[in-house]
Amino acid sequence: MNRVRDPKLLPVVEKVERGERLSFEEGMLLYHTPDLNTLMRLANLVRERKHGDKTFFVHSLRLEFTNICYVGCTFCAFAARKGDPRAWDYDPDVVVEKVREKWEPGITELHMSSGHHPNRPWSYYLEMVSKLRAAFPTLQVKAFTAAEIEHLSKISKKPTLEVLRELKEAGLAALPGGGAEIFADRVRRQIAKNKVKAEKWLQIHREAHSLGIRTNATMLYGHIETLEERLDHMDRLRKLQDETGGFHSFIPLAFQPDANDLAKSLGKREFTTGLDDLRNLAVARIYLDNFDHIKGYWVMISSDLVQVSLDWGVSDIDGTIIDEHIAHAAGATSPLGLSKQKMVEMIQSAGRVPVERDAFYNVVKVWNQLPLVPEKAKALAKARA
């Protein structure tokens, strides 16, 4: 690779070009280098080596069946206590009706993650998943973060492995990646001290993978964590992926600085910067060599930046995400969902090939026609060369 302006990056460039794994120290060089052009080209090299110009998305519906939660994470603006006028709490039949109300032809994935409800019994969750499977046989239910699985283990008095096994039998298809936040104890004590511990989060995903339940992994960044703690988080995920191969994708989640205690205590009102978001995605793409996809979560970093991120290692932009509320409660300014046509146009105008997938990354449709803005796509392709 020519035009490497940061000489410290030369050994890293050579390793990435040979397809070799980076050490922790080399990963930190990526976080500190001023040579952003080389960082982008390296991330794009890895991305295109895996997927070429293909960019994946899913036609999906989001549903939070309750926002009642007793955990009290300081970064959260979504949770409410029982009796709070903002609180909602749906019975299983209401959950089915809510899905029916939002239903659109072609939706393949239902993503559900909610609060740690203090009173709902274990049977409630099994009933909800069973009724969803009966009402929508083709819908793939991706639900319950590892933090929620630990909560279900407590209320059911069953090991987490058994909880996962029974949910799978009821119809659970996959697990989202939430609840990971940042694995470092120092940070976790301040932002999520009552939530599942890092090792337990990893154990639950290990158990899910052992049952054939594929999962995602997330990282909440942009608050009090250091760059070393970000890379440590990725390093623990890389080791588990070596062991199980059960992660579909890695999703960095940018901290949203509105209406939560952490933002107030930090006096923080600004969102993460675009360059921080892009650098973080690029580091993830290069360092997590055993992950198929790095996902750009447009809800938190905007659809405009997600288009740019397709040159910074991102190969999946999540989905239409109809009716998202958790990030928006904390200040996200993005729409409450995007149409499938908008997803296709975003990808094509960035010079990439849209690939609609389901929750298991099976291909639903490939848009092979020419991009909507061919001149721009041609210029982007030339710039990447």
PDB file of N, CA and C in Angstrom, residues 178-262:
ATOM      1  N   GLY A 178     -26.713  -6.457  22.968  1.00  0.00           N
ATOM      2  CA  GLY A 178     -26.751  -5.437  24.008  1.00  0.00           C
ATOM      3  C   GLY A 178     -26.322  -5.929  25.373  1.00  0.00           C
ATOM      4  N   GLY A 179     -26.142  -4.963  26.266  1.00  0.00           N
ATOM      5  CA  GLY A 179     -25.740  -5.283  27.634  1.00  0.00           C
ATOM      6  C   GLY A 179     -24.242  -5.402  27.820  1.00  0.00           C
ATOM      7  N   ALA A 180     -23.478  -5.369  26.729  1.00  0.00           N
ATOM      8  CA  ALA A 180     -22.025  -5.518  26.847  1.00  0.00           C
ATOM      9  C   ALA A 180     -21.407  -4.228  27.390  1.00  0.00           C
ATOM     10  N   GLU A 181     -21.946  -3.096  26.958  1.00  0.00           N
ATOM     11  CA  GLU A 181     -21.429  -1.763  27.318  1.00  0.00           C
ATOM     12  C   GLU A 181     -19.912  -1.745  27.117  1.00  0.00           C
ATOM     13  N   ILE A 182     -19.139  -1.563  28.212  1.00  0.00           N
ATOM     14  CA  ILE A 182     -17.679  -1.707  28.142  1.00  0.00           C
ATOM     15  C   ILE A 182     -17.299  -2.749  29.186  1.00  0.00           C
ATOM     16  N   PHE A 183     -16.470  -3.706  28.827  1.00  0.00           N
ATOM     17  CA  PHE A 183     -16.179  -4.809  29.734  1.00  0.00           C
ATOM     18  C   PHE A 183     -15.306  -4.400  30.940  1.00  0.00           C
ATOM     19  N   ALA A 184     -14.526  -3.355  30.820  1.00  0.00           N
ATOM     20  CA  ALA A 184     -13.607  -2.961  31.890  1.00  0.00           C
ATOM     21  C   ALA A 184     -14.369  -2.698  33.196  1.00  0.00           C
ATOM     22  N   ASP A 185     -13.897  -3.321  34.282  1.00  0.00           N
ATOM     23  CA  ASP A 185     -14.584  -3.184  35.571  1.00  0.00           C
ATOM     24  C   ASP A 185     -14.677  -1.731  36.014  1.00  0.00           C
ATOM     25  N   ARG A 186     -13.576  -0.965  35.792  1.00  0.00           N
ATOM     26  CA  ARG A 186     -13.556   0.432  36.242  1.00  0.00           C
ATOM     27  C   ARG A 186     -14.743   1.204  35.667  1.00  0.00           C
ATOM     28  N   VAL A 187     -14.996   1.021  34.395  1.00  0.00           N
ATOM     29  CA  VAL A 187     -16.082   1.741  33.738  1.00  0.00           C
ATOM     30  C   VAL A 187     -17.426   1.157  34.129  1.00  0.00           C
ATOM     31  N   ARG A 188     -17.477  -0.162  34.168  1.00  0.00           N
ATOM     32  CA  ARG A 188     -18.752  -0.836  34.425  1.00  0.00           C
ATOM     33  C   ARG A 188     -19.311  -0.462  35.803  1.00  0.00           C
ATOM     34  N   ARG A 189     -18.412  -0.294  36.762  1.00  0.00           N
ATOM     35  CA  ARG A 189     -18.872   0.085  38.109  1.00  0.00           C
ATOM     36  C   ARG A 189     -19.575   1.434  38.092  1.00  0.00           C
ATOM     37  N   GLN A 190     -19.187   2.310  37.167  1.00  0.00           N
ATOM     38  CA  GLN A 190     -19.763   3.650  37.136  1.00  0.00           C
ATOM     39  C   GLN A 190     -20.999   3.746  36.256  1.00  0.00           C
ATOM     40  N   ILE A 191     -21.048   2.975  35.198  1.00  0.00           N
ATOM     41  CA  ILE A 191     -22.177   3.163  34.267  1.00  0.00           C
ATOM     42  C   ILE A 191     -23.216   2.042  34.341  1.00  0.00           C
ATOM     43  N   ALA A 192     -22.844   0.883  34.887  1.00  0.00           N
ATOM     44  CA  ALA A 192     -23.786  -0.245  34.868  1.00  0.00           C
ATOM     45  C   ALA A 192     -23.472  -1.225  36.001  1.00  0.00           C
ATOM     46  N   LYS A 193     -23.380  -0.702  37.212  1.00  0.00           N
ATOM     47  CA  LYS A 193     -22.886  -1.523  38.313  1.00  0.00           C
ATOM     48  C   LYS A 193     -23.839  -2.661  38.685  1.00  0.00           C
ATOM     49  N   ASN A 194     -25.120  -2.521  38.380  1.00  0.00           N
ATOM     50  CA  ASN A 194     -26.077  -3.574  38.740  1.00  0.00           C
ATOM     51  C   ASN A 194     -26.391  -4.527  37.590  1.00  0.00           C
ATOM     52  N   LYS A 195     -25.734  -4.313  36.477  1.00  0.00           N
ATOM     53  CA  LYS A 195     -26.018  -5.141  35.299  1.00  0.00           C
ATOM     54  C   LYS A 195     -25.062  -6.332  35.271  1.00  0.00           C
ATOM     55  N   VAL A 196     -25.378  -7.289  34.404  1.00  0.00           N
ATOM     56  CA  VAL A 196     -24.563  -8.489  34.252  1.00  0.00           C
ATOM     57  C   VAL A 196     -23.072  -8.115  34.144  1.00  0.00           C
ATOM     58  N   LYS A 197     -22.234  -8.869  34.828  1.00  0.00           N
ATOM     59  CA  LYS A 197     -20.783  -8.622  34.779  1.00  0.00           C
ATOM     60  C   LYS A 197     -20.215  -9.087  33.432  1.00  0.00           C
ATOM     61  N   ALA A 198     -19.043  -8.571  33.115  1.00  0.00           N
ATOM     62  CA  ALA A 198     -18.459  -8.846  31.797  1.00  0.00           C
ATOM     63  C   ALA A 198     -18.283 -10.349  31.551  1.00  0.00           C
ATOM     64  N   GLU A 199     -17.694 -11.052  32.528  1.00  0.00           N
ATOM     65  CA  GLU A 199     -17.444 -12.482  32.320  1.00  0.00           C
ATOM     66  C   GLU A 199     -18.735 -13.255  32.148  1.00  0.00           C
ATOM     67  N   LYS A 200     -19.790 -12.840  32.856  1.00  0.00           N
ATOM     68  CA  LYS A 200     -21.078 -13.519  32.709  1.00  0.00           C
ATOM     69  C   LYS A 200     -21.679 -13.232  31.340  1.00  0.00           C
ATOM     70  N   TRP A 201     -21.529 -11.994  30.863  1.00  0.00           N
ATOM     71  CA  TRP A 201     -22.006 -11.652  29.507  1.00  0.00           C
ATOM     72  C   TRP A 201     -21.342 -12.576  28.492  1.00  0.00           C
ATOM     73  N   LEU A 202     -20.042 -12.740  28.619  1.00  0.00           N
ATOM     74  CA  LEU A 202     -19.313 -13.596  27.679  1.00  0.00           C
ATOM     75  C   LEU A 202     -19.739 -15.057  27.828  1.00  0.00           C
ATOM     76  N   GLN A 203     -19.958 -15.484  29.056  1.00  0.00           N
ATOM     77  CA  GLN A 203     -20.385 -16.874  29.295  1.00  0.00           C
ATOM     78  C   GLN A 203     -21.751 -17.152  28.642  1.00  0.00           C
ATOM     79  N   ILE A 204     -22.671 -16.204  28.795  1.00  0.00           N
ATOM     80  CA  ILE A 204     -24.017 -16.400  28.220  1.00  0.00           C
ATOM     81  C   ILE A 204     -23.939 -16.507  26.696  1.00  0.00           C
ATOM     82  N   HIS A 205     -23.109 -15.674  26.089  1.00  0.00           N
ATOM     83  CA  HIS A 205     -22.962 -15.789  24.626  1.00  0.00           C
ATOM     84  C   HIS A 205     -22.273 -17.108  24.253  1.00  0.00           C
ATOM     85  N   ARG A 206     -21.315 -17.536  25.051  1.00  0.00           N
ATOM     86  CA  ARG A 206     -20.670 -18.836  24.809  1.00  0.00           C
ATOM     87  C   ARG A 206     -21.703 -19.954  24.870  1.00  0.00           C
ATOM     88  N   GLU A 207     -22.589 -19.874  25.852  1.00  0.00           N
ATOM     89  CA  GLU A 207     -23.632 -20.903  25.990  1.00  0.00           C
ATOM     90  C   GLU A 207     -24.616 -20.850  24.824  1.00  0.00           C
ATOM     91  N   ALA A 208     -24.999 -19.643  24.437  1.00  0.00           N
ATOM     92  CA  ALA A 208     -25.912 -19.513  23.294  1.00  0.00           C
ATOM     93  C   ALA A 208     -25.298 -20.139  22.048  1.00  0.00           C
ATOM     94  N   HIS A 209     -24.030 -19.847  21.815  1.00  0.00           N
ATOM     95  CA  HIS A 209     -23.354 -20.411  20.637  1.00  0.00           C
ATOM     96  C   HIS A 209     -23.321 -21.938  20.714  1.00  0.00           C
ATOM     97  N   SER A 210     -23.152 -22.480  21.919  1.00  0.00           N
ATOM     98  CA  SER A 210     -23.100 -23.946  22.068  1.00  0.00           C
ATOM     99  C   SER A 210     -24.437 -24.594  21.721  1.00  0.00           C
ATOM    100  N   LEU A 211     -25.516 -23.810  21.806  1.00  0.00           N
ATOM    101  CA  LEU A 211     -26.852 -24.321  21.465  1.00  0.00           C
ATOM    102  C   LEU A 211     -27.219 -24.009  20.014  1.00  0.00           C
ATOM    103  N   GLY A 212     -26.309 -23.399  19.285  1.00  0.00           N
ATOM    104  CA  GLY A 212     -26.605 -23.040  17.900  1.00  0.00           C
ATOM    105  C   GLY A 212     -27.372 -21.743  17.771  1.00  0.00           C
ATOM    106  N   ILE A 213     -27.419 -20.946  18.844  1.00  0.00           N
ATOM    107  CA  ILE A 213     -28.070 -19.630  18.800  1.00  0.00           C
ATOM    108  C   ILE A 213     -26.995 -18.604  18.453  1.00  0.00           C
ATOM    109  N   ARG A 214     -27.075 -18.016  17.267  1.00  0.00           N
ATOM    110  CA  ARG A 214     -26.092 -17.015  16.874  1.00  0.00           C
ATOM    111  C   ARG A 214     -26.423 -15.681  17.547  1.00  0.00           C
ATOM    112  N   THR A 215     -25.408 -14.879  17.768  1.00  0.00           N
ATOM    113  CA  THR A 215     -25.576 -13.624  18.502  1.00  0.00           C
ATOM    114  C   THR A 215     -24.778 -12.499  17.843  1.00  0.00           C
ATOM    115  N   ASN A 216     -25.044 -11.281  18.294  1.00  0.00           N
ATOM    116  CA  ASN A 216     -24.228 -10.124  17.934  1.00  0.00           C
ATOM    117  C   ASN A 216     -23.475  -9.654  19.172  1.00  0.00           C
ATOM    118  N   ALA A 217     -22.552  -8.738  18.962  1.00  0.00           N
ATOM    119  CA  ALA A 217     -21.803  -8.153  20.079  1.00  0.00           C
ATOM    120  C   ALA A 217     -21.778  -6.640  19.908  1.00  0.00           C
ATOM    121  N   THR A 218     -21.942  -5.918  21.003  1.00  0.00           N
ATOM    122  CA  THR A 218     -21.936  -4.456  20.940  1.00  0.00           C
ATOM    123  C   THR A 218     -20.838  -3.884  21.836  1.00  0.00           C
ATOM    124  N   MET A 219     -20.600  -2.591  21.695  1.00  0.00           N
ATOM    125  CA  MET A 219     -19.717  -1.849  22.612  1.00  0.00           C
ATOM    126  C   MET A 219     -20.243  -0.418  22.682  1.00  0.00           C
ATOM    127  N   LEU A 220     -20.571   0.030  23.871  1.00  0.00           N
ATOM    128  CA  LEU A 220     -21.014   1.409  24.074  1.00  0.00           C
ATOM    129  C   LEU A 220     -19.777   2.278  24.313  1.00  0.00           C
ATOM    130  N   TYR A 221     -19.548   3.272  23.454  1.00  0.00           N
ATOM    131  CA  TYR A 221     -18.331   4.070  23.550  1.00  0.00           C
ATOM    132  C   TYR A 221     -18.684   5.563  23.523  1.00  0.00           C
ATOM    133  N   GLY A 222     -17.688   6.368  23.905  1.00  0.00           N
ATOM    134  CA  GLY A 222     -17.888   7.822  23.818  1.00  0.00           C
ATOM    135  C   GLY A 222     -18.322   8.447  25.126  1.00  0.00           C
ATOM    136  N   HIS A 223     -18.059   7.772  26.269  1.00  0.00           N
ATOM    137  CA  HIS A 223     -18.454   8.350  27.561  1.00  0.00           C
ATOM    138  C   HIS A 223     -17.212   8.505  28.447  1.00  0.00           C
ATOM    139  N   ILE A 224     -16.898   7.545  29.308  1.00  0.00           N
ATOM    140  CA  ILE A 224     -15.751   7.709  30.214  1.00  0.00           C
ATOM    141  C   ILE A 224     -14.660   6.689  29.947  1.00  0.00           C
ATOM    142  N   GLU A 225     -14.846   5.847  28.945  1.00  0.00           N
ATOM    143  CA  GLU A 225     -13.874   4.795  28.691  1.00  0.00           C
ATOM    144  C   GLU A 225     -12.613   5.344  28.018  1.00  0.00           C
ATOM    145  N   THR A 226     -11.486   4.656  28.207  1.00  0.00           N
ATOM    146  CA  THR A 226     -10.252   5.016  27.501  1.00  0.00           C
ATOM    147  C   THR A 226     -10.167   4.221  26.203  1.00  0.00           C
ATOM    148  N   LEU A 227      -9.239   4.623  25.351  1.00  0.00           N
ATOM    149  CA  LEU A 227      -9.049   3.866  24.106  1.00  0.00           C
ATOM    150  C   LEU A 227      -8.551   2.450  24.395  1.00  0.00           C
ATOM    151  N   GLU A 228      -7.721   2.319  25.430  1.00  0.00           N
ATOM    152  CA  GLU A 228      -7.244   0.979  25.817  1.00  0.00           C
ATOM    153  C   GLU A 228      -8.413   0.092  26.240  1.00  0.00           C
ATOM    154  N   GLU A 229      -9.376   0.696  26.927  1.00  0.00           N
ATOM    155  CA  GLU A 229     -10.539  -0.092  27.365  1.00  0.00           C
ATOM    156  C   GLU A 229     -11.437  -0.479  26.193  1.00  0.00           C
ATOM    157  N   ARG A 230     -11.493   0.380  25.181  1.00  0.00           N
ATOM    158  CA  ARG A 230     -12.229  -0.025  23.970  1.00  0.00           C
ATOM    159  C   ARG A 230     -11.557  -1.247  23.330  1.00  0.00           C
ATOM    160  N   LEU A 231     -10.245  -1.182  23.183  1.00  0.00           N
ATOM    161  CA  LEU A 231      -9.568  -2.287  22.494  1.00  0.00           C
ATOM    162  C   LEU A 231      -9.587  -3.549  23.343  1.00  0.00           C
ATOM    163  N   ASP A 232      -9.498  -3.393  24.666  1.00  0.00           N
ATOM    164  CA  ASP A 232      -9.632  -4.550  25.561  1.00  0.00           C
ATOM    165  C   ASP A 232     -10.987  -5.228  25.357  1.00  0.00           C
ATOM    166  N   HIS A 233     -12.019  -4.416  25.188  1.00  0.00           N
ATOM    167  CA  HIS A 233     -13.361  -4.950  24.932  1.00  0.00           C
ATOM    168  C   HIS A 233     -13.350  -5.788  23.651  1.00  0.00           C
ATOM    169  N   MET A 234     -12.788  -5.241  22.596  1.00  0.00           N
ATOM    170  CA  MET A 234     -12.717  -5.984  21.329  1.00  0.00           C
ATOM    171  C   MET A 234     -11.857  -7.235  21.474  1.00  0.00           C
ATOM    172  N   ASP A 235     -10.793  -7.124  22.249  1.00  0.00           N
ATOM    173  CA  ASP A 235      -9.889  -8.269  22.409  1.00  0.00           C
ATOM    174  C   ASP A 235     -10.603  -9.448  23.067  1.00  0.00           C
ATOM    175  N   ARG A 236     -11.440  -9.165  24.072  1.00  0.00           N
ATOM    176  CA  ARG A 236     -12.177 -10.256  24.734  1.00  0.00           C
ATOM    177  C   ARG A 236     -13.183 -10.881  23.766  1.00  0.00           C
ATOM    178  N   LEU A 237     -13.784 -10.051  22.912  1.00  0.00           N
ATOM    179  CA  LEU A 237     -14.718 -10.591  21.923  1.00  0.00           C
ATOM    180  C   LEU A 237     -13.986 -11.443  20.887  1.00  0.00           C
ATOM    181  N   ARG A 238     -12.816 -10.980  20.488  1.00  0.00           N
ATOM    182  CA  ARG A 238     -12.042 -11.736  19.482  1.00  0.00           C
ATOM    183  C   ARG A 238     -11.677 -13.116  20.002  1.00  0.00           C
ATOM    184  N   LYS A 239     -11.309 -13.182  21.292  1.00  0.00           N
ATOM    185  CA  LYS A 239     -10.952 -14.475  21.883  1.00  0.00           C
ATOM    186  C   LYS A 239     -12.164 -15.408  21.936  1.00  0.00           C
ATOM    187  N   LEU A 240     -13.325 -14.873  22.302  1.00  0.00           N
ATOM    188  CA  LEU A 240     -14.514 -15.738  22.344  1.00  0.00           C
ATOM    189  C   LEU A 240     -14.916 -16.180  20.941  1.00  0.00           C
ATOM    190  N   GLN A 241     -14.776 -15.288  19.972  1.00  0.00           N
ATOM    191  CA  GLN A 241     -15.099 -15.670  18.601  1.00  0.00           C
ATOM    192  C   GLN A 241     -14.147 -16.759  18.098  1.00  0.00           C
ATOM    193  N   ASP A 242     -12.888 -16.705  18.505  1.00  0.00           N
ATOM    194  CA  ASP A 242     -11.954 -17.791  18.155  1.00  0.00           C
ATOM    195  C   ASP A 242     -12.462 -19.122  18.702  1.00  0.00           C
ATOM    196  N   GLU A 243     -13.030 -19.047  19.888  1.00  0.00           N
ATOM    197  CA  GLU A 243     -13.473 -20.262  20.593  1.00  0.00           C
ATOM    198  C   GLU A 243     -14.765 -20.831  20.011  1.00  0.00           C
ATOM    199  N   THR A 244     -15.719 -19.960  19.650  1.00  0.00           N
ATOM    200  CA  THR A 244     -17.050 -20.448  19.279  1.00  0.00           C
ATOM    201  C   THR A 244     -17.453 -20.166  17.834  1.00  0.00           C
ATOM    202  N   GLY A 245     -16.972 -19.055  17.279  1.00  0.00           N
ATOM    203  CA  GLY A 245     -17.409 -18.647  15.942  1.00  0.00           C
ATOM    204  C   GLY A 245     -18.875 -18.278  15.876  1.00  0.00           C
ATOM    205  N   GLY A 246     -19.480 -17.941  17.006  1.00  0.00           N
ATOM    206  CA  GLY A 246     -20.926 -17.748  17.040  1.00  0.00           C
ATOM    207  C   GLY A 246     -21.430 -16.333  16.861  1.00  0.00           C
ATOM    208  N   PHE A 247     -20.529 -15.361  16.749  1.00  0.00           N
ATOM    209  CA  PHE A 247     -20.976 -13.977  16.550  1.00  0.00           C
ATOM    210  C   PHE A 247     -21.204 -13.702  15.067  1.00  0.00           C
ATOM    211  N   HIS A 248     -22.328 -13.050  14.766  1.00  0.00           N
ATOM    212  CA  HIS A 248     -22.574 -12.589  13.403  1.00  0.00           C
ATOM    213  C   HIS A 248     -21.814 -11.299  13.134  1.00  0.00           C
ATOM    214  N   SER A 249     -21.938 -10.330  14.066  1.00  0.00           N
ATOM    215  CA  SER A 249     -21.410  -8.996  13.782  1.00  0.00           C
ATOM    216  C   SER A 249     -21.027  -8.283  15.073  1.00  0.00           C
ATOM    217  N   PHE A 250     -20.214  -7.235  14.896  1.00  0.00           N
ATOM    218  CA  PHE A 250     -19.831  -6.355  15.999  1.00  0.00           C
ATOM    219  C   PHE A 250     -20.417  -4.975  15.708  1.00  0.00           C
ATOM    220  N   ILE A 251     -21.060  -4.379  16.736  1.00  0.00           N
ATOM    221  CA  ILE A 251     -21.792  -3.129  16.540  1.00  0.00           C
ATOM    222  C   ILE A 251     -21.335  -2.100  17.570  1.00  0.00           C
ATOM    223  N   PRO A 252     -20.476  -1.151  17.205  1.00  0.00           N
ATOM    224  CA  PRO A 252     -20.161  -0.061  18.129  1.00  0.00           C
ATOM    225  C   PRO A 252     -21.373   0.860  18.276  1.00  0.00           C
ATOM    226  N   LEU A 253     -21.726   1.177  19.517  1.00  0.00           N
ATOM    227  CA  LEU A 253     -22.875   2.031  19.801  1.00  0.00           C
ATOM    228  C   LEU A 253     -22.378   3.341  20.408  1.00  0.00           C
ATOM    229  N   ALA A 254     -22.630   4.443  19.725  1.00  0.00           N
ATOM    230  CA  ALA A 254     -22.161   5.750  20.207  1.00  0.00           C
ATOM    231  C   ALA A 254     -23.049   6.235  21.350  1.00  0.00           C
ATOM    232  N   PHE A 255     -22.423   6.695  22.424  1.00  0.00           N
ATOM    233  CA  PHE A 255     -23.149   7.219  23.580  1.00  0.00           C
ATOM    234  C   PHE A 255     -24.034   8.392  23.161  1.00  0.00           C
ATOM    235  N   GLN A 256     -25.283   8.377  23.620  1.00  0.00           N
ATOM    236  CA  GLN A 256     -26.236   9.453  23.321  1.00  0.00           C
ATOM    237  C   GLN A 256     -26.385  10.336  24.573  1.00  0.00           C
ATOM    238  N   PRO A 257     -26.009  11.614  24.488  1.00  0.00           N
ATOM    239  CA  PRO A 257     -25.858  12.442  25.691  1.00  0.00           C
ATOM    240  C   PRO A 257     -27.099  13.241  26.066  1.00  0.00           C
ATOM    241  N   ASP A 258     -28.227  12.591  26.217  1.00  0.00           N
ATOM    242  CA  ASP A 258     -29.426  13.357  26.524  1.00  0.00           C
ATOM    243  C   ASP A 258     -30.274  12.594  27.542  1.00  0.00           C
ATOM    244  N   ALA A 259     -30.751  13.294  28.546  1.00  0.00           N
ATOM    245  CA  ALA A 259     -31.744  12.780  29.498  1.00  0.00           C
ATOM    246  C   ALA A 259     -31.266  11.555  30.272  1.00  0.00           C
ATOM    247  N   ASN A 260     -29.981  11.481  30.579  1.00  0.00           N
ATOM    248  CA  ASN A 260     -29.519  10.385  31.436  1.00  0.00           C
ATOM    249  C   ASN A 260     -28.531  10.920  32.472  1.00  0.00           C
ATOM    250  N   ASP A 261     -28.377  10.187  33.570  1.00  0.00           N
ATOM    251  CA  ASP A 261     -27.578  10.658  34.703  1.00  0.00           C
ATOM    252  C   ASP A 261     -26.092  10.771  34.362  1.00  0.00           C
ATOM    253  N   LEU A 262     -25.600   9.867  33.519  1.00  0.00           N
ATOM    254  CA  LEU A 262     -24.176   9.906  33.178  1.00  0.00           C
ATOM    255  C   LEU A 262     -23.833  11.196  32.436  1.00  0.00           C
TER     256      LEU A 262
END
